Amino acid sequence: MKKRFEITASDHHSSARSGIIHTAHGPIQTPAFAPVASQGAVKALPHSIVKNLGAQLILVNSYHLYLRPGTETIKKLGGAHSFISWDYPILSDSGGFQIYSLTPLAKIKKDGVEFSSHLDGNKIFLTPENIIQIQQDLGTDIMMLLDYFLPYPSSKKEAQQAVKITTQWAKRSHAYLQKNPTSQHVWGICQGSIHWDLRRQSIDELMDIGFDGYALGGLGIGEPKTQFMEMVERSSSFLPKDQPCYLMGIGYIKDILQAVEYGVDLFDCVLPTRNARNGTLFTSTGKIVIKNKKYEKDRRPIDERCSCYTCKNFSRAYLRHLYERQEIGSAILNTIHNLHFYLDIFQKIRQSIQSNSFGQLKCSIMNEKVEDE
Amino acid sequence: MKKRFEITASDHHSSARSGIIHTAHGPIQTPAFAPVASQGAVKALPHSIVKNLGAQLILVNSYHLYLRPGTETIKKLGGAHSFISWDYPILSDSGGFQIYSLTPLAKIKKDGVEFSSHLDGNKIFLTPENIIQIQQDLGTDIMMLLDYFLPYPSSKKEAQQAVKITTQWAKRSHAYLQKNPTSQHVWGICQGSIHWDLRRQSIDELMDIGFDGYALGGLGIGEPKTQFMEMVERSSSFLPKDQPCYLMGIGYIKDILQAVEYGVDLFDCVLPTRNARNGTLFTSTGKIVIKNKKYEKDRRPIDERCSCYTCKNFSRAYLRHLYERQEIGSAILNTIHNLHFYLDIFQKIRQSIQSNSFGQLKCSIMNEKVEDE
């Protein structure tokens, strides 16, 4: 009974809902944001700070951990939680996205995917069953199936093929799990590019097999925003209402708010952490590029309305200095701020759904210049 | 009355003593270790962690801050404490060492030092008075005079010249301070290489002028250990007993213990923080080079006797993984450990002097393999 999804509040005016994904390592209050910890660490922060900022789960990368230090090693060391010493929920992605994006010569075969390691060029062949086993070795709380990730744009024929293979692999994954059951959440990833008929087919086929949750994959990769949002809206309304819906890799706050309105429960993105390291900082009045000369003598915090450690203690002038000097502290303080910014918005989103005021919150953030420069 | 040095305990069996350097930003319990924060940040740690680890003061670098963002800018922003948001004591070095080590063509002239910025090659000329003014602009708690730093080996004639110019500059600094008084500690730096007659002359001449404290400069730069230690022993016993003695740039634990026994009160060194970033970790049973393959599956903490956040939470296997993946978290967690290791030893040194058991502590640490590999 540990892996289940419980809806605790539904917005009266939209499909937004708040709930709890129960996992073996504790609950995840939704809508939730998973900071990316590809190698088992959120870049530039010790876990204690990540947790204190309000992160409920982190996302680790099966592909990277499979290659190094190897899932065999991690299994011997007690699994991902024990290896990285993070005692809260962990979501592992299936590696599908990395295989296609980091290894340009990846070949999709009927039985799985063949690719060359981006590290040493070694040929690797992984089946859907391997991907499950890797994540069973990791022992993460939510594992994702291997999907056939398609870049944008692709032809409709390619998208049909991707849906077909994604379903075949999902069936094989399911069969494997029948013989090798797990208490981990197992979530499917639907594909179909920007074609609703294909998306619907993909979701239908995955639901027929039956998983603990469903993710929307292959979106937010360059397609027009309206088509992206159409896919999110139609997909989330078509998915089973009592199961969690995860929109993979999406990080723009305005997209997140829109997706929450459509009923999405879970998000992950490198945006807040990567931007932090690049010196791009989020504020309620627009993005700040901290290296700009104009901040050289600016005594103000990044965001006067922000209550994070960085804003409570440090000026833009000092943060610019640290960035310009390439001090590691720049990455640390910037990441604290950006991650606080994101996790704080998610906290507000959950509260607003619980208090039936999500519409006002969305409006008020949409009217801010949160992502402008 | 804010700037004074108070001795609170003296070892019965050696010249070791414990005391308090009172500054405008609070007390420094001695013997003390100043983590290096050249650019106004201890590398890889936010101030909150530095403070929680037990650091009482940090050392900032006048040379670097003078060049960027410029001491004018820092002054406008309220001085170093305000600029970097560190509310505890700050020691600033005079920049002498950086000028000689980073700008190989530095020319010592009668009135000061001419050098090319290591950043853009621009010619800069700084007088002893400039160096005081820079540190007055920074508003640090302890400022150091400009000295004539000499590499090892140098001829005796060069060492004589260095002592002579160091004294001349100290006189000019003192005269400048008569007209521009400060509540900051002003400490002189004695030179003289490994020649006791010259060291003694340098100390004598500085004491005649009269400063708030005295530093031993130009040591630990390649000279034989016995000669190094002879200089420390003779210098510290020759210096006024009621004033603080600072051994600049020395970081080996065994050297520190020996120097404490001779009466040294203050130390700084990049060793714990730089080593941390290079993956070299101190333990009571010897140094660990965390990248070594043998730690790949090692579940143990860096040091089983250590109580730091890193050792309480993370295995060598995970720390090796972070180091190998070049994760910023590697620098963070390693720096926490190494700095804890140092500050913990200083805490023990102070306690042992207070309880008249410094000899036992020194013996016990000297018998550990603390700096072996």
Short mmCIF file of C-alpha atoms in Angstrom, two decimals, chain A:
data_model
loop_
_atom_site.label_atom_id
_atom_site.label_comp_id
_atom_site.label_asym_id
_atom_site.label_seq_id
_atom_site.Cartn_x
_atom_site.Cartn_y
_atom_site.Cartn_z
CA MET A 1 0.00 0.00 0.00
CA LYS A 2 2.99 2.24 0.10
CA LYS A 3 2.86 3.26 -3.52
CA ARG A 4 -0.35 5.12 -4.07
CA PHE A 5 -1.60 8.52 -5.06
CA GLU A 6 -4.08 10.35 -2.91
CA ILE A 7 -5.84 13.50 -4.04
CA THR A 8 -6.46 15.83 -1.13
CA ALA A 9 -7.88 18.89 -2.86
CA SER A 10 -9.25 19.82 -6.26
CA ASP A 11 -9.56 23.31 -7.64
CA HIS A 12 -13.20 24.23 -8.22
CA HIS A 13 -12.45 26.22 -11.33
CA SER A 14 -9.90 24.11 -13.19
CA SER A 15 -8.38 20.65 -13.31
CA ALA A 16 -5.67 21.61 -10.84
CA ARG A 17 -5.40 19.25 -7.93
CA SER A 18 -3.22 18.74 -4.91
CA GLY A 19 -2.36 15.37 -3.50
CA ILE A 20 0.19 13.04 -2.05
CA ILE A 21 2.32 10.50 -3.88
CA HIS A 22 3.08 7.94 -1.20
CA THR A 23 6.45 6.25 -1.55
CA ALA A 24 8.64 3.95 0.49
CA HIS A 25 10.70 7.00 1.45
CA GLY A 26 7.84 9.22 2.46
CA PRO A 27 5.20 11.40 0.87
CA ILE A 28 5.50 13.85 -2.00
CA GLN A 29 2.96 16.66 -1.76
CA THR A 30 1.81 17.58 -5.24
CA PRO A 31 2.07 19.57 -7.42
CA ALA A 32 5.76 18.95 -6.83
CA PHE A 33 9.05 19.99 -8.38
CA ALA A 34 11.96 17.56 -8.51
CA PRO A 35 15.34 19.29 -8.56
CA VAL A 36 17.67 17.49 -10.93
CA ALA A 37 20.50 15.53 -9.32
CA SER A 38 21.77 13.68 -12.39
CA GLN A 39 24.81 12.20 -10.70
CA GLY A 40 23.12 11.84 -7.31
CA ALA A 41 23.73 15.42 -6.17
CA VAL A 42 21.86 18.62 -6.94
CA LYS A 43 24.65 20.62 -8.50
CA ALA A 44 26.32 23.08 -6.11
CA LEU A 45 24.30 22.18 -3.00
CA PRO A 46 24.75 19.72 -0.16
CA HIS A 47 21.62 17.63 0.45
CA SER A 48 20.95 19.39 3.75
CA ILE A 49 20.39 22.68 1.96
CA VAL A 50 18.30 21.05 -0.79
CA LYS A 51 16.05 19.57 1.87
CA ASN A 52 15.85 22.80 3.87
CA LEU A 53 14.81 24.65 0.75
CA GLY A 54 11.75 22.43 0.65
CA ALA A 55 12.67 19.82 -1.94
CA GLN A 56 10.59 16.70 -1.39
CA LEU A 57 12.28 14.51 -3.96
CA ILE A 58 15.19 14.64 -6.35
CA LEU A 59 15.64 13.20 -9.80
CA VAL A 60 18.64 11.01 -10.56
CA ASN A 61 19.76 9.90 -13.95
CA SER A 62 19.77 6.16 -14.65
CA TYR A 63 21.94 6.60 -17.73
CA HIS A 64 24.71 8.45 -15.91
CA LEU A 65 24.64 6.25 -12.82
CA TYR A 66 24.53 3.09 -14.97
CA LEU A 67 27.73 4.17 -16.70
CA ARG A 68 29.49 5.46 -13.57
CA PRO A 69 29.88 4.27 -10.89
CA GLY A 70 27.67 1.50 -12.28
CA THR A 71 24.39 0.23 -10.92
CA GLU A 72 26.10 -2.96 -9.74
CA THR A 73 28.27 -0.83 -7.46
CA ILE A 74 25.34 1.21 -6.23
CA LYS A 75 23.34 -1.95 -5.54
CA LYS A 76 26.23 -3.35 -3.50
CA LEU A 77 26.33 -0.11 -1.54
CA GLY A 78 22.65 -0.50 -0.63
CA GLY A 79 20.95 1.27 -3.52
CA ALA A 80 20.68 4.89 -4.55
CA HIS A 81 19.32 6.24 -1.25
CA SER A 82 22.11 4.67 0.73
CA PHE A 83 24.81 5.49 -1.84
CA ILE A 84 23.98 9.17 -2.02
CA SER A 85 22.64 9.45 1.56
CA TRP A 86 19.32 11.00 0.61
CA ASP A 87 16.57 9.52 2.74
CA TYR A 88 13.61 11.04 0.92
CA PRO A 89 11.92 10.08 -2.34
CA ILE A 90 14.03 9.68 -5.45
CA LEU A 91 12.73 9.55 -9.00
CA SER A 92 14.97 7.95 -11.61
CA ASP A 93 14.50 8.68 -15.24
CA SER A 94 14.87 5.78 -17.61
CA GLY A 95 17.82 7.18 -19.47
CA GLY A 96 15.85 7.29 -22.70
CA PHE A 97 16.33 11.03 -23.11
CA GLN A 98 20.08 10.85 -22.38
CA ILE A 99 20.59 7.96 -24.78
CA TYR A 100 19.02 9.95 -27.63
CA SER A 101 20.46 13.33 -26.74
CA LEU A 102 24.00 12.38 -25.68
CA THR A 103 24.63 9.58 -28.15
CA PRO A 104 23.70 10.84 -31.59
CA LEU A 105 24.20 7.45 -33.23
CA ALA A 106 21.78 5.59 -30.96
CA LYS A 107 19.95 2.91 -32.93
CA ILE A 108 16.47 1.87 -32.01
CA LYS A 109 16.05 -1.83 -32.53
CA LYS A 110 13.05 -3.97 -31.88
CA ASP A 111 14.49 -5.34 -28.67
CA GLY A 112 15.97 -2.17 -27.29
CA VAL A 113 18.40 0.61 -27.99
CA GLU A 114 22.01 0.38 -29.08
CA PHE A 115 24.28 3.31 -28.45
CA SER A 116 27.87 4.29 -27.84
CA SER A 117 28.73 5.53 -24.38
CA HIS A 118 29.33 9.27 -24.53
CA LEU A 119 32.35 8.64 -22.31
CA ASP A 120 34.45 6.10 -24.17
CA GLY A 121 32.46 5.17 -27.26
CA ASN A 122 31.88 1.62 -26.01
CA LYS A 123 28.85 -0.01 -27.63
CA ILE A 124 26.03 -0.66 -25.21
CA PHE A 125 22.74 -2.41 -25.87
CA LEU A 126 19.91 -1.96 -23.41
CA THR A 127 16.50 -3.58 -23.46
CA PRO A 128 13.38 -2.30 -21.68
CA GLU A 129 13.95 -5.11 -19.19
CA ASN A 130 17.52 -3.90 -18.53
CA ILE A 131 16.17 -0.43 -17.83
CA ILE A 132 13.77 -1.82 -15.22
CA GLN A 133 16.50 -3.89 -13.67
CA ILE A 134 18.86 -0.92 -13.50
CA GLN A 135 16.22 1.05 -11.61
CA GLN A 136 15.44 -1.91 -9.38
CA ASP A 137 19.13 -2.00 -8.54
CA LEU A 138 19.00 1.71 -7.80
CA GLY A 139 15.92 1.13 -5.63
CA THR A 140 14.47 4.53 -6.46
CA ASP A 141 10.93 5.36 -5.40
CA ILE A 142 9.61 6.19 -8.85
CA MET A 143 11.07 4.51 -11.91
CA MET A 144 10.32 5.40 -15.50
CA LEU A 145 9.92 2.97 -18.41
CA LEU A 146 12.21 3.08 -21.40
CA ASP A 147 10.51 5.13 -24.08
CA TYR A 148 11.36 6.00 -27.67
CA PHE A 149 12.18 9.69 -27.41
CA LEU A 150 11.73 11.64 -30.61
CA PRO A 151 13.27 15.05 -31.24
CA TYR A 152 11.20 17.89 -32.70
CA PRO A 153 10.46 18.19 -35.55
CA SER A 154 9.92 14.62 -36.68
CA SER A 155 7.61 13.24 -39.33
CA LYS A 156 4.25 11.81 -38.35
CA LYS A 157 5.48 8.43 -39.53
CA GLU A 158 8.40 8.64 -37.14
CA ALA A 159 6.04 9.66 -34.35
CA GLN A 160 3.81 6.66 -35.14
CA GLN A 161 6.83 4.39 -34.98
CA ALA A 162 7.93 5.95 -31.66
CA VAL A 163 4.49 5.36 -30.15
CA LYS A 164 4.43 1.81 -31.43
CA ILE A 165 7.83 0.91 -30.02
CA THR A 166 7.17 2.76 -26.76
CA THR A 167 4.07 0.59 -26.30
CA GLN A 168 5.91 -2.61 -27.21
CA TRP A 169 8.60 -1.79 -24.70
CA ALA A 170 6.00 -0.91 -22.08
CA LYS A 171 4.41 -4.33 -22.57
CA ARG A 172 7.76 -6.05 -22.18
CA SER A 173 8.52 -3.94 -19.12
CA HIS A 174 5.19 -4.93 -17.62
CA ALA A 175 5.78 -8.62 -18.33
CA TYR A 176 9.20 -8.37 -16.74
CA LEU A 177 7.72 -6.71 -13.68
CA GLN A 178 5.13 -9.49 -13.36
CA LYS A 179 8.03 -11.87 -12.82
CA ASN A 180 10.14 -9.39 -10.90
CA PRO A 181 7.69 -7.40 -8.84
CA THR A 182 8.70 -4.23 -7.06
CA SER A 183 7.30 -1.87 -4.49
CA GLN A 184 8.68 1.03 -6.52
CA HIS A 185 6.30 3.21 -8.49
CA VAL A 186 6.53 2.33 -12.17
CA TRP A 187 5.43 5.08 -14.49
CA GLY A 188 4.96 4.94 -18.23
CA ILE A 189 5.96 7.70 -20.64
CA CYS A 190 3.64 8.57 -23.46
CA GLN A 191 4.95 9.86 -26.77
CA GLY A 192 3.25 11.04 -29.96
CA SER A 193 4.94 14.36 -30.62
CA ILE A 194 2.36 17.10 -31.32
CA HIS A 195 -0.23 14.77 -32.87
CA TRP A 196 -3.18 14.33 -30.58
CA ASP A 197 -4.32 11.12 -32.25
CA LEU A 198 -0.91 9.59 -31.57
CA ARG A 199 -0.67 10.96 -28.04
CA ARG A 200 -4.11 9.59 -27.32
CA GLN A 201 -3.16 6.24 -28.79
CA SER A 202 0.02 6.19 -26.71
CA ILE A 203 -1.82 7.02 -23.50
CA ASP A 204 -4.57 4.52 -24.31
CA GLU A 205 -2.09 1.74 -24.88
CA LEU A 206 -0.11 2.52 -21.73
CA MET A 207 -3.30 2.70 -19.65
CA ASP A 208 -4.40 -0.64 -21.08
CA ILE A 209 -1.22 -2.18 -19.75
CA GLY A 210 -1.62 -0.25 -16.50
CA PHE A 211 1.07 1.62 -14.59
CA ASP A 212 1.25 3.55 -11.32
CA GLY A 213 1.54 6.90 -13.04
CA TYR A 214 2.00 8.46 -16.45
CA ALA A 215 4.44 10.96 -17.84
CA LEU A 216 4.21 13.18 -20.88
CA GLY A 217 7.49 12.84 -22.75
CA GLY A 218 8.86 14.49 -25.85
CA LEU A 219 7.32 17.89 -25.14
CA GLY A 220 8.86 21.30 -24.61
CA ILE A 221 11.62 20.51 -27.11
CA GLY A 222 11.05 23.26 -29.63
CA GLU A 223 7.47 22.77 -30.80
CA PRO A 224 5.18 25.84 -30.89
CA LYS A 225 3.92 26.73 -27.42
CA THR A 226 0.25 26.42 -28.39
CA GLN A 227 0.74 22.89 -29.69
CA PHE A 228 2.78 22.01 -26.63
CA MET A 229 0.05 23.27 -24.35
CA GLU A 230 -2.68 21.59 -26.39
CA MET A 231 -0.91 18.26 -25.90
CA VAL A 232 -0.57 18.86 -22.16
CA GLU A 233 -4.21 19.87 -21.77
CA ARG A 234 -5.67 17.04 -23.81
CA SER A 235 -3.30 14.43 -22.40
CA SER A 236 -3.83 15.32 -18.78
CA SER A 237 -7.60 15.41 -19.16
CA PHE A 238 -7.49 12.04 -20.92
CA LEU A 239 -5.31 10.37 -18.29
CA PRO A 240 -6.91 8.60 -15.31
CA LYS A 241 -7.86 11.20 -12.71
CA ASP A 242 -6.74 9.09 -9.79
CA GLN A 243 -3.18 8.64 -10.97
CA PRO A 244 -0.29 11.07 -10.99
CA CYS A 245 0.64 12.91 -14.17
CA TYR A 246 4.24 13.99 -14.73
CA LEU A 247 5.34 16.55 -17.33
CA MET A 248 8.97 15.74 -17.98
CA GLY A 249 11.70 18.35 -18.24
CA ILE A 250 9.47 21.42 -18.22
CA GLY A 251 10.74 24.35 -16.19
CA TYR A 252 9.29 27.68 -17.27
CA ILE A 253 7.15 28.92 -14.42
CA LYS A 254 4.35 30.06 -16.70
CA ASP A 255 4.26 26.69 -18.45
CA ILE A 256 4.22 24.98 -15.06
CA LEU A 257 1.27 27.06 -13.87
CA GLN A 258 -0.64 26.32 -17.05
CA ALA A 259 0.13 22.62 -16.77
CA VAL A 260 -0.93 22.56 -13.12
CA GLU A 261 -4.23 24.08 -14.21
CA TYR A 262 -4.62 21.19 -16.63
CA GLY A 263 -4.01 18.67 -13.85
CA VAL A 264 -0.27 17.93 -13.98
CA ASP A 265 1.16 16.79 -10.64
CA LEU A 266 4.92 16.53 -11.07
CA PHE A 267 7.69 18.47 -12.80
CA ASP A 268 11.45 18.40 -13.09
CA CYS A 269 13.87 20.71 -14.84
CA VAL A 270 17.51 21.79 -14.78
CA LEU A 271 16.43 25.38 -15.37
CA PRO A 272 16.71 26.83 -11.84
CA THR A 273 19.99 25.08 -11.04
CA ARG A 274 21.67 25.48 -14.44
CA ASN A 275 20.62 29.12 -14.71
CA ALA A 276 22.01 29.71 -11.24
CA ARG A 277 25.42 28.48 -12.30
CA ASN A 278 25.22 30.68 -15.39
CA GLY A 279 24.40 33.68 -13.21
CA THR A 280 20.79 34.03 -14.32
CA LEU A 281 18.58 34.60 -11.32
CA PHE A 282 14.81 34.56 -11.05
CA THR A 283 12.91 37.32 -9.33
CA SER A 284 9.30 38.34 -9.07
CA THR A 285 10.13 41.31 -11.29
CA GLY A 286 12.15 39.55 -13.95
CA LYS A 287 15.38 37.71 -14.51
CA ILE A 288 18.66 39.18 -13.38
CA VAL A 289 21.90 38.47 -15.25
CA ILE A 290 24.22 38.96 -12.33
CA LYS A 291 27.38 39.52 -14.35
CA ASN A 292 26.03 42.79 -15.73
CA LYS A 293 28.16 45.79 -14.88
CA LYS A 294 25.12 47.64 -13.54
CA TYR A 295 25.08 45.38 -10.48
CA GLU A 296 28.68 46.24 -9.54
CA LYS A 297 27.65 48.58 -6.74
CA ASP A 298 24.09 47.40 -6.22
CA ARG A 299 23.48 46.92 -2.50
CA ARG A 300 20.09 45.30 -2.96
CA PRO A 301 19.46 41.58 -2.67
CA ILE A 302 18.56 39.65 -5.83
CA ASP A 303 14.89 39.99 -4.90
CA GLU A 304 13.71 42.22 -2.10
CA ARG A 305 10.65 40.04 -1.60
CA CYS A 306 12.67 36.84 -1.27
CA SER A 307 13.37 35.21 2.08
CA CYS A 308 16.15 32.83 1.01
CA TYR A 309 19.57 32.73 2.70
CA THR A 310 21.17 34.43 -0.28
CA CYS A 311 18.70 37.31 -0.38
CA LYS A 312 18.69 37.72 3.39
CA ASN A 313 22.46 38.10 3.46
CA PHE A 314 24.09 39.13 0.21
CA SER A 315 23.98 42.03 -2.21
CA ARG A 316 23.89 41.88 -5.97
CA ALA A 317 27.30 43.59 -5.87
CA TYR A 318 28.82 40.72 -3.89
CA LEU A 319 27.08 38.06 -5.98
CA ARG A 320 28.36 39.74 -9.14
CA HIS A 321 31.86 39.80 -7.66
CA LEU A 322 31.70 36.07 -6.82
CA TYR A 323 30.38 35.27 -10.30
CA GLU A 324 33.05 37.32 -12.03
CA ARG A 325 35.79 35.76 -9.90
CA GLN A 326 34.41 32.30 -10.78
CA GLU A 327 34.12 31.52 -7.09
CA ILE A 328 32.34 28.24 -6.28
CA GLY A 329 30.35 30.28 -3.77
CA SER A 330 28.66 31.99 -6.71
CA ALA A 331 27.14 28.69 -7.86
CA ILE A 332 26.15 27.85 -4.28
CA LEU A 333 24.44 31.14 -3.42
CA ASN A 334 22.78 31.48 -6.83
CA THR A 335 21.47 27.92 -6.69
CA ILE A 336 20.06 28.49 -3.22
CA HIS A 337 18.15 31.48 -4.55
CA ASN A 338 16.83 29.94 -7.77
CA LEU A 339 15.83 26.69 -6.13
CA HIS A 340 14.13 28.57 -3.30
CA PHE A 341 12.30 30.60 -5.93
CA TYR A 342 10.96 27.46 -7.59
CA LEU A 343 10.15 25.48 -4.47
CA ASP A 344 8.46 28.49 -2.92
CA ILE A 345 6.20 28.84 -5.94
CA PHE A 346 5.29 25.15 -5.70
CA GLN A 347 4.50 25.60 -2.02
CA LYS A 348 2.22 28.48 -2.95
CA ILE A 349 0.62 26.44 -5.73
CA ARG A 350 -0.23 23.64 -3.29
CA GLN A 351 -1.58 26.06 -0.70
CA SER A 352 -3.68 27.86 -3.29
CA ILE A 353 -5.26 24.62 -4.50
CA GLN A 354 -5.98 23.61 -0.92
CA SER A 355 -7.59 26.99 -0.29
CA ASN A 356 -9.31 27.08 -3.66
CA SER A 357 -7.46 30.16 -4.83
CA PHE A 358 -5.22 28.69 -7.52
CA GLY A 359 -6.77 30.95 -10.16
CA GLN A 360 -5.75 34.09 -8.30
CA LEU A 361 -2.23 32.80 -7.71
CA LYS A 362 -1.81 31.84 -11.35
CA CYS A 363 -3.11 35.23 -12.48
CA SER A 364 -0.86 37.11 -10.15
CA ILE A 365 2.29 35.19 -11.18
CA MET A 366 1.34 35.31 -14.87
CA ASN A 367 1.16 39.09 -14.55
CA GLU A 368 4.61 39.26 -13.00
CA LYS A 369 7.58 39.56 -15.25
CA VAL A 370 8.98 36.42 -13.71
CA GLU A 371 10.70 35.17 -16.84
CA ASP A 372 11.45 38.48 -18.56
CA GLU A 373 14.82 40.13 -18.62
#
